[in-house]
Amino acid sequence: MRRLLIGLPALWLALFFGLPFALILKVSLSQAVIGQPPFTPLFANGSFQGSLANFALLLDDELYLEAILASLGLAVSSTGACLLIGYPMAWAIAGTSRRWRAPLLALVALPFVTSFLVRVYAWIGLLRPTGFLSEVLQSLGIIDGPLALVPSAFAVAIGMTYTYLPFMVLPIYASLEKIDPALAAAAADLGARPMRVFWSVTVPLSLPGALAGSLFVFVPAVGEFVVPELLGGPGTPMIGKVIWQEFFNNRDWPLASSLAVVLLVLLAAPIALSQKSQTPAARGLG
Amino acid sequence: MSGRSLRVLALGVGFAFLYGPILWIVAFSFNEGRLVTLWSGFSTRWYGELMKNQRLVEAAGLSLLIAVASASVATVTGALAGFALARLGRFRGRGLVAAALGAVLTLPEVILGLALLLAFVSLDAWLGWPGRGAGTIVAAHATLGMAYVALVVRARLADFDRSLEEAALDLGATPPQVFLRVTLPLTLPAIGGGWLIAFMLSLDDVVLASFVAGPGATTLPMIVFSSVRLGLNPQINALATIMVGIGALAVMAGIWLLGRKERRA
Amino acid sequence: MKQGALSVEGLTKRFGDTVVLDGLGLSIAAGGFTALLGASGSGKTTLLRLVAGFEAPDEGRILLDGADVADVPAYARPINLVFQSYALFPHMTVADNIAFGLRREGIAGEELQRRVREAMALVRLEGLGERRPREISGGQAQRVALARALAKRPKLLLLDEPMAALDRGLREHTRSELKRLHRTLGTTFVLVTHDQEEALALADRVALLDRGRLAQEGTPEDLYERPASLAVARFVGRLNLLEGRVADSGGALTIEVGGIAPIEARPSGDYPPVGSTVAVGIRPERIDFGAGDNARTAVVSEVTYLGEQSVYRLALAEGVEIRASRPNRDGIAARVGERITVSWPAAAALVFPGEAA
């Protein structure tokens, strides 16, 4: 009984998580060849054939470093934008009466379950030169000619903010909801004005939620592929996109693997940090 | 500005941002003309054309099949993992299982897709199994879905009053009976919610599927992705509207399940 | 012969490095109403969980009617528990909650219906059978928990802090209900509580636990009037404590206490030797206003009016204060600042040898 309970999921994870990541590490040390599989074996003729050549190449070619920096930069801006839009939303929902909270939260989560591709697709329509935003700005006289926002890094940031916003709102709401309302009342009673109460009581106590939300946005954003592929042009070489191109276009599996290893190392700390927050954040879901 | 109007402003801005693009898609799916930026009259012609697009309809069928299969596998493995993590105390490998599930949740899909593909290719070379196609997509999606199911089930069990299980034991229920009559019924809404999340994730995924599909299998998101790359297309608006509808239905089902939990708990 | 006699021998339970039960020995007679009393951390909850079968002891035996039940799993023990949180199954109706334990015994059909009705009648729950736990009040929930446990006709009923979740008004009522149930059924009742008032009011025997050991077992009166140790005396009821040295043990015991006239005491049992340090305890209600044994003058420094009685803080000397309580039948007996004569019978002083107050 006990064996089955642990054994089945553990076996599954070993097969479809442990093994894959061991292989990524292995393939990152080999070289691309034309064949099946398209990489050299790590052991041949009884000796170790692996090398760090791929990693040396990554260091050598500025393209990869730029991709990593661009990814980090865009992930940070998207996280910041999510925080800016998401925190007030979470705060507003936590402040409504109990009756309204569940439906409002459902409204936040609803886009999350509608197709991700579809939501990104919508922004192409809204941001292109003949799109909604450009037309509105022109008719208001703010800009003269058509505005081409897509493809651009700005569009990628908007797309990622849009995609991951629910991930930010839900954990912040969860931590705001836990704050005893008597604390704000006590602060007010002791002479704090509403703004002071907000900054001295509400914000510090909701920081764990804000941190969790930021990690839930930041980590997937760094490695995002679909959004930069659809909304970004050649000017935004995010690392997820580069991995994809190395794999599908150049069929260089070892180089793609070594890029994945680099990305994994970059994200190891934030992923580990976000693990603690997952279970509390999931309470609202189930 | 009063607190109340600040709240209305925050929610107004947020929800406009979240729903504006979706409303735009829905509106233009009913546009007569081919241009998705210029309104030229109401029509449902794009829905009709969508239905005639054989490739798309087939891919949608395959996607549904994959989503049901992978969500079901994910629910079994994920619920078991959730129970093990929440209820078995310390066991060997507990930390590894928890860390692996947590990593699957947050890892960029590109990495997970690449890693899974390497595993499938290697397994195929060693064992002649599993090949590449719908089966490997199911396995990949089940791995992703499992992490979500385990998370939701674990959170539910963590909030669960342990004395309920002890009460059942005290009243003469053997451990298997305690599980079947008390623990399982009270966890079922979370398990159902987990299945729905896994189902929606599978139906939505393009990255994992693209890596592990091989030439044989094409899912709906893969077709949508390749056509979106080529530019805007009112058929996609129509399809998107249908998908939004399915998503809304799933959320309502989820709320209904949650409501059941509330009523019962 | 009555059933439901419980005894534990050398019971030890550790959690990591913490010893929660330390070789505990205790006997509970069949058919009685015993309170396990103790502060938090005394081990009373652990004892309850061991008896119910949720935990296994590290050492020692648990005997029910003379048979060791340590290896009997919780679901097979003829012992049932009323949980502090009630632990009613939220996904079942009240009737299904009560039927749950009966169904596990294979009882079904007419017999099941009859036993459920019987249990509901016993705790006066008629008409609530189809409600869900969240649709009933706290007092009703407690009665469902009682009915659910009693429906199994256990040899021993454990009650874990049954009044903790009830408001004051309901407690009085519940107390007399529990006494009535105990009289009607003759089942052994074991009440676990940290509330001494509740233990004294409900039980005919009280076992006081202190740091995983049995401090004293006896009638409520035994514990209050004849505490076995200073710890028992301090835990049960209120106590004035003075520290002193035995000056003379011929006839009555004469104890010198710093700052005030020597105290005369006639404790039961052996007298401590002359010259030894002792703690002297006097219950506030044993202090009389007026002349008698141990008479001395005192200044009233504070009066606390409590309705049926008042509590007076009395300064016997600089830095030596005691509290006395008097019924208010004839009004308040003294005012703040008043100088009065107080006394207490020599037999009322509790003397604990070798202990510092």
Tab-separated table of C-alpha atoms in Angstrom, chain C residues 3-326:
chain	number	residue	atom	x	y	z
C	3	GLN	CA	-16.583	-3.357	32.736
C	4	GLY	CA	-14.270	-0.602	31.625
C	5	ALA	CA	-11.533	-0.668	34.264
C	6	LEU	CA	-8.417	0.976	32.883
C	7	SER	CA	-4.952	0.762	34.290
C	8	VAL	CA	-1.606	1.809	32.930
C	9	GLU	CA	1.747	0.597	34.224
C	10	GLY	CA	5.141	2.143	33.670
C	11	LEU	CA	3.857	4.050	30.676
C	12	THR	CA	6.582	6.003	28.905
C	13	LYS	CA	6.317	8.055	25.727
C	14	ARG	CA	9.018	10.200	24.195
C	15	PHE	CA	8.841	12.567	21.249
C	16	GLY	CA	12.413	13.006	20.146
C	17	ASP	CA	14.313	14.091	23.247
C	18	THR	CA	11.213	15.172	25.136
C	19	VAL	CA	9.878	12.694	27.662
C	20	VAL	CA	6.145	13.318	27.701
C	21	LEU	CA	5.091	10.385	29.877
C	22	ASP	CA	7.644	9.189	32.398
C	23	GLY	CA	6.811	5.714	33.727
C	24	LEU	CA	3.238	6.690	34.521
C	25	GLY	CA	1.144	4.324	36.627
C	26	LEU	CA	-2.585	4.882	37.155
C	27	SER	CA	-5.709	2.842	37.852
C	28	ILE	CA	-9.216	3.896	36.922
C	29	ALA	CA	-12.107	1.899	38.381
C	30	ALA	CA	-14.852	0.535	36.146
C	31	GLY	CA	-17.986	2.636	35.968
C	32	GLY	CA	-16.477	5.729	37.507
C	33	PHE	CA	-16.133	9.286	36.275
C	34	THR	CA	-12.450	10.191	36.411
C	35	ALA	CA	-10.849	13.464	35.422
C	36	LEU	CA	-7.291	13.537	34.072
C	37	LEU	CA	-6.222	16.983	35.152
C	38	GLY	CA	-3.023	18.759	34.246
C	39	ALA	CA	-1.474	21.881	32.793
C	40	SER	CA	-0.533	21.882	29.119
C	41	GLY	CA	2.569	19.771	28.719
C	42	SER	CA	1.664	17.545	31.660
C	43	GLY	CA	1.137	14.581	29.327
C	44	LYS	CA	-2.628	14.237	29.726
C	45	THR	CA	-3.357	14.539	26.012
C	46	THR	CA	-0.622	12.041	25.194
C	47	LEU	CA	-2.102	9.617	27.728
C	48	LEU	CA	-5.484	10.032	26.052
C	49	ARG	CA	-4.015	9.360	22.616
C	50	LEU	CA	-2.215	6.273	23.896
C	51	VAL	CA	-5.385	4.922	25.505
C	52	ALA	CA	-7.417	5.635	22.365
C	53	GLY	CA	-4.743	3.918	20.305
C	54	PHE	CA	-3.546	6.801	18.116
C	55	GLU	CA	-0.023	6.489	19.443
C	56	ALA	CA	1.992	3.514	20.664
C	57	PRO	CA	3.817	3.671	24.015
C	58	ASP	CA	7.605	3.359	24.108
C	59	GLU	CA	7.403	1.360	27.317
C	60	GLY	CA	4.727	0.122	29.658
C	61	ARG	CA	1.334	-1.495	29.447
C	62	ILE	CA	-2.235	-0.316	28.947
C	63	LEU	CA	-4.745	-2.720	30.472
C	64	LEU	CA	-8.471	-2.660	29.826
C	65	ASP	CA	-10.298	-4.988	32.212
C	66	GLY	CA	-6.979	-6.694	32.840
C	67	ALA	CA	-6.104	-7.350	29.183
C	68	ASP	CA	-3.196	-5.551	27.525
C	69	VAL	CA	-4.514	-3.488	24.609
C	70	ALA	CA	-1.207	-1.988	23.513
C	71	ASP	CA	-1.202	-4.110	20.346
C	72	VAL	CA	-4.902	-3.650	19.598
C	73	PRO	CA	-5.319	-1.032	16.850
C	74	ALA	CA	-7.467	2.019	17.584
C	75	TYR	CA	-10.336	0.770	15.436
C	76	ALA	CA	-10.633	-2.468	17.410
C	77	ARG	CA	-10.529	-1.014	20.928
C	78	PRO	CA	-13.838	-0.863	22.834
C	79	ILE	CA	-12.946	2.710	23.735
C	80	ASN	CA	-14.464	5.776	22.102
C	81	LEU	CA	-13.476	9.394	22.153
C	82	VAL	CA	-15.305	12.703	22.056
C	83	PHE	CA	-12.840	14.986	20.270
C	84	GLN	CA	-12.127	18.484	21.441
C	85	SER	CA	-12.944	19.757	17.945
C	86	TYR	CA	-15.795	17.183	17.790
C	87	ALA	CA	-14.362	15.971	14.443
C	88	LEU	CA	-17.788	15.526	12.869
C	89	PHE	CA	-17.545	14.292	9.279
C	90	PRO	CA	-18.567	17.321	7.215
C	91	HIS	CA	-19.679	15.225	4.240
C	92	MET	CA	-22.216	13.203	6.228
C	93	THR	CA	-25.504	14.054	7.914
C	94	VAL	CA	-25.840	13.961	11.686
C	95	ALA	CA	-27.534	10.565	11.460
C	96	ASP	CA	-24.796	9.205	9.195
C	97	ASN	CA	-22.159	10.494	11.576
C	98	ILE	CA	-23.792	8.567	14.399
C	99	ALA	CA	-24.308	5.497	12.228
C	100	PHE	CA	-20.679	5.511	11.054
C	101	GLY	CA	-19.271	3.497	13.947
C	102	LEU	CA	-22.241	1.116	14.039
C	103	ARG	CA	-21.886	0.331	10.339
C	104	ARG	CA	-18.269	-0.622	10.953
C	105	GLU	CA	-19.567	-3.338	13.279
C	106	GLY	CA	-21.781	-4.663	10.505
C	107	ILE	CA	-24.975	-3.327	12.044
C	108	ALA	CA	-27.541	-2.512	9.340
C	109	GLY	CA	-31.217	-2.098	8.534
C	110	GLU	CA	-33.794	-1.882	11.316
C	111	GLU	CA	-31.219	-2.467	14.040
C	112	LEU	CA	-29.050	0.395	12.742
C	113	GLN	CA	-32.011	2.773	12.629
C	114	ARG	CA	-33.011	1.787	16.148
C	115	ARG	CA	-29.528	2.267	17.581
C	116	VAL	CA	-29.120	5.674	15.888
C	117	ARG	CA	-32.521	6.827	17.170
C	118	GLU	CA	-31.614	5.570	20.614
C	119	ALA	CA	-28.303	7.467	20.649
C	120	MET	CA	-29.965	10.655	19.414
C	121	ALA	CA	-32.669	10.370	22.055
C	122	LEU	CA	-30.014	9.854	24.714
C	123	VAL	CA	-28.494	13.271	24.023
C	124	ARG	CA	-31.814	14.875	23.026
C	125	LEU	CA	-31.013	15.422	19.371
C	126	GLU	CA	-34.354	14.274	17.951
C	127	GLY	CA	-35.223	15.814	14.594
C	128	LEU	CA	-31.690	16.887	13.631
C	129	GLY	CA	-30.736	13.649	11.858
C	130	GLU	CA	-30.835	15.019	8.322
C	131	ARG	CA	-28.822	18.167	9.062
C	132	ARG	CA	-25.181	18.558	8.081
C	133	PRO	CA	-22.602	19.390	10.759
C	134	ARG	CA	-22.235	22.953	9.444
C	135	GLU	CA	-25.974	23.502	9.844
C	136	ILE	CA	-26.075	22.920	13.600
C	137	SER	CA	-24.903	24.954	16.607
C	138	GLY	CA	-21.781	24.309	18.676
C	139	GLY	CA	-23.766	22.804	21.536
C	140	GLN	CA	-25.616	20.520	19.149
C	141	ALA	CA	-22.346	19.507	17.489
C	142	GLN	CA	-21.006	18.484	20.868
C	143	ARG	CA	-24.049	16.330	21.496
C	144	VAL	CA	-23.639	14.703	18.085
C	145	ALA	CA	-20.041	13.876	18.974
C	146	LEU	CA	-21.240	12.370	22.262
C	147	ALA	CA	-24.010	10.392	20.590
C	148	ARG	CA	-21.616	9.137	17.922
C	149	ALA	CA	-19.212	7.791	20.526
C	150	LEU	CA	-21.909	6.428	22.862
C	151	ALA	CA	-23.826	4.694	20.056
C	152	LYS	CA	-20.987	2.161	19.953
C	153	ARG	CA	-21.674	1.329	23.618
C	154	PRO	CA	-18.002	1.563	24.520
C	155	LYS	CA	-16.611	0.173	27.747
C	156	LEU	CA	-14.757	3.420	28.204
C	157	LEU	CA	-15.643	6.891	26.983
C	158	LEU	CA	-12.861	9.442	26.657
C	159	LEU	CA	-13.793	13.119	26.643
C	160	ASP	CA	-11.096	15.517	25.413
C	161	GLU	CA	-11.712	19.002	26.844
C	162	PRO	CA	-15.410	18.719	25.990
C	163	MET	CA	-16.303	22.207	27.211
C	164	ALA	CA	-13.441	24.075	25.526
C	165	ALA	CA	-15.482	25.194	22.514
C	166	LEU	CA	-18.661	26.023	24.422
C	167	ASP	CA	-19.622	29.408	25.828
C	168	ARG	CA	-20.100	29.858	29.553
C	169	GLY	CA	-23.865	29.602	29.636
C	170	LEU	CA	-23.805	26.249	27.887
C	171	ARG	CA	-21.130	24.768	30.145
C	172	GLU	CA	-23.285	24.529	33.270
C	173	HIS	CA	-25.977	22.782	31.284
C	174	THR	CA	-23.513	20.410	29.605
C	175	ARG	CA	-22.006	19.481	32.953
C	176	SER	CA	-25.292	18.259	34.339
C	177	GLU	CA	-26.018	16.496	31.038
C	178	LEU	CA	-22.729	14.607	31.280
C	179	LYS	CA	-23.468	13.649	34.879
C	180	ARG	CA	-26.920	12.438	33.868
C	181	LEU	CA	-25.485	10.373	30.987
C	182	HIS	CA	-22.914	8.826	33.282
C	183	ARG	CA	-25.567	7.896	35.838
C	184	THR	CA	-27.853	6.427	33.183
C	185	LEU	CA	-25.252	4.412	31.294
C	186	GLY	CA	-22.806	3.302	33.965
C	187	THR	CA	-20.000	3.487	31.369
C	188	THR	CA	-16.532	4.454	32.584
C	189	PHE	CA	-16.050	8.133	31.730
C	190	VAL	CA	-12.567	9.639	31.522
C	191	LEU	CA	-12.446	13.399	31.129
C	192	VAL	CA	-9.263	15.131	30.036
C	193	THR	CA	-9.093	18.759	31.067
C	194	HIS	CA	-6.793	21.558	32.132
C	195	ASP	CA	-9.647	23.271	33.973
C	196	GLN	CA	-9.556	22.317	37.665
C	197	GLU	CA	-13.005	23.723	38.296
C	198	GLU	CA	-14.433	21.444	35.616
C	199	ALA	CA	-12.551	18.429	36.984
C	200	LEU	CA	-13.740	19.050	40.563
C	201	ALA	CA	-17.314	19.693	39.463
C	202	LEU	CA	-17.734	16.648	37.206
C	203	ALA	CA	-15.565	13.801	38.366
C	204	ASP	CA	-15.762	11.506	41.346
C	205	ARG	CA	-12.037	10.768	41.058
C	206	VAL	CA	-9.333	13.158	39.863
C	207	ALA	CA	-5.866	12.163	38.646
C	208	LEU	CA	-3.494	15.102	38.516
C	209	LEU	CA	-0.610	14.743	36.072
C	210	ASP	CA	2.549	16.771	36.385
C	211	ARG	CA	5.418	16.525	33.889
C	212	GLY	CA	4.483	13.045	32.725
C	213	ARG	CA	3.964	11.552	36.162
C	214	LEU	CA	1.015	11.044	38.447
C	215	ALA	CA	1.101	13.781	41.088
C	216	GLN	CA	-1.950	12.599	43.014
C	217	GLU	CA	-5.074	10.511	42.533
C	218	GLY	CA	-8.115	10.775	44.742
C	219	THR	CA	-11.504	12.353	45.268
C	220	PRO	CA	-11.818	16.046	44.434
C	221	GLU	CA	-11.920	16.701	48.183
C	222	ASP	CA	-8.674	14.740	48.710
C	223	LEU	CA	-6.870	16.875	46.190
C	224	TYR	CA	-8.197	20.133	47.576
C	225	GLU	CA	-8.059	19.455	51.284
C	226	ARG	CA	-5.171	16.992	51.459
C	227	PRO	CA	-2.827	17.770	48.572
C	228	ALA	CA	0.089	15.346	48.390
C	229	SER	CA	2.569	18.018	47.346
C	230	LEU	CA	3.007	21.724	46.991
C	231	ALA	CA	2.566	21.344	43.220
C	232	VAL	CA	-0.867	19.758	43.710
C	233	ALA	CA	-1.880	22.404	46.231
C	234	ARG	CA	-0.874	25.197	43.874
C	235	PHE	CA	-2.611	23.680	40.857
C	236	VAL	CA	-5.900	22.912	42.581
C	237	GLY	CA	-7.606	25.955	44.069
C	238	ARG	CA	-6.075	29.172	45.403
C	239	LEU	CA	-3.440	29.209	48.082
C	240	ASN	CA	-1.569	31.673	50.327
C	241	LEU	CA	2.024	30.538	50.566
C	242	LEU	CA	4.551	31.465	53.226
C	243	GLU	CA	8.043	30.150	53.696
C	244	GLY	CA	9.349	29.367	57.163
C	245	ARG	CA	11.454	27.239	59.503
C	246	VAL	CA	10.196	24.720	62.091
C	247	ALA	CA	10.992	26.121	65.565
C	248	ASP	CA	9.167	23.596	67.759
C	249	SER	CA	7.328	20.344	67.155
C	250	GLY	CA	6.024	19.503	70.605
C	251	GLY	CA	2.189	19.512	70.522
C	252	ALA	CA	1.440	21.804	67.602
C	253	LEU	CA	4.056	22.680	65.019
C	254	THR	CA	5.480	26.166	65.453
C	255	ILE	CA	6.805	27.698	62.275
C	256	GLU	CA	8.777	30.928	62.199
C	257	VAL	CA	8.050	33.113	59.205
C	258	GLY	CA	10.067	36.271	58.590
C	259	GLY	CA	8.357	39.509	59.656
C	260	ILE	CA	5.250	38.088	61.349
C	261	ALA	CA	4.351	36.207	64.502
C	262	PRO	CA	5.091	32.450	64.363
C	263	ILE	CA	2.415	30.241	62.802
C	264	GLU	CA	0.897	27.329	64.655
C	265	ALA	CA	-0.056	24.318	62.542
C	266	ARG	CA	-1.447	20.807	63.150
C	267	PRO	CA	-0.935	19.024	59.817
C	268	SER	CA	-2.026	15.393	59.452
C	269	GLY	CA	0.844	12.922	59.144
C	270	ASP	CA	4.419	13.113	60.440
C	271	TYR	CA	5.843	16.448	61.542
C	272	PRO	CA	8.990	17.683	59.851
C	273	PRO	CA	12.065	17.930	62.118
C	274	VAL	CA	12.882	21.078	64.041
C	275	GLY	CA	15.099	23.440	62.056
C	276	SER	CA	13.916	22.281	58.631
C	277	THR	CA	12.575	24.641	55.983
C	278	VAL	CA	8.897	24.261	55.091
C	279	ALA	CA	6.255	25.907	52.920
C	280	VAL	CA	3.011	26.773	54.667
C	281	GLY	CA	-0.174	27.039	52.617
C	282	ILE	CA	-3.509	28.440	53.767
C	283	ARG	CA	-6.656	28.413	51.584
C	284	PRO	CA	-8.183	31.924	51.385
C	285	GLU	CA	-11.603	30.764	52.607
C	286	ARG	CA	-10.102	29.297	55.804
C	287	ILE	CA	-9.055	32.718	57.064
C	288	ASP	CA	-11.544	34.089	59.602
C	289	PHE	CA	-12.134	37.729	60.443
C	290	GLY	CA	-11.972	37.794	64.264
C	291	ALA	CA	-10.117	36.066	67.119
C	292	GLY	CA	-9.059	32.397	67.145
C	293	ASP	CA	-5.944	30.257	66.459
C	294	ASN	CA	-3.133	32.184	64.820
C	295	ALA	CA	-4.821	35.507	65.567
C	296	ARG	CA	-3.026	38.638	64.395
C	297	THR	CA	-3.829	42.121	63.151
C	298	ALA	CA	-3.847	42.990	59.471
C	299	VAL	CA	-4.444	46.054	57.322
C	300	VAL	CA	-6.849	45.656	54.400
C	301	SER	CA	-4.967	46.848	51.319
C	302	GLU	CA	-7.438	45.890	48.571
C	303	VAL	CA	-10.993	44.601	48.272
C	304	THR	CA	-12.221	42.783	45.155
C	305	TYR	CA	-15.986	42.441	44.986
C	306	LEU	CA	-17.051	39.281	43.136
C	307	GLY	CA	-20.791	39.153	43.779
C	308	GLU	CA	-21.299	36.072	45.906
C	309	GLN	CA	-18.023	36.678	47.701
C	310	SER	CA	-15.284	39.263	48.106
C	311	VAL	CA	-11.529	38.778	48.153
C	312	TYR	CA	-9.473	40.839	50.612
C	313	ARG	CA	-5.770	41.531	50.323
C	314	LEU	CA	-4.358	41.717	53.827
C	315	ALA	CA	-0.964	43.080	54.872
C	316	LEU	CA	0.287	41.144	57.928
C	317	ALA	CA	3.560	43.050	57.984
C	318	GLU	CA	5.757	45.035	55.614
C	319	GLY	CA	5.973	42.836	52.478
C	320	VAL	CA	3.942	39.932	53.848
C	321	GLU	CA	0.486	39.750	52.269
C	322	ILE	CA	-2.202	37.093	52.178
C	323	ARG	CA	-5.613	36.869	50.541
C	324	ALA	CA	-8.814	35.975	52.315
C	325	SER	CA	-12.214	35.335	50.794
C	326	ARG	CA	-15.509	35.838	52.625
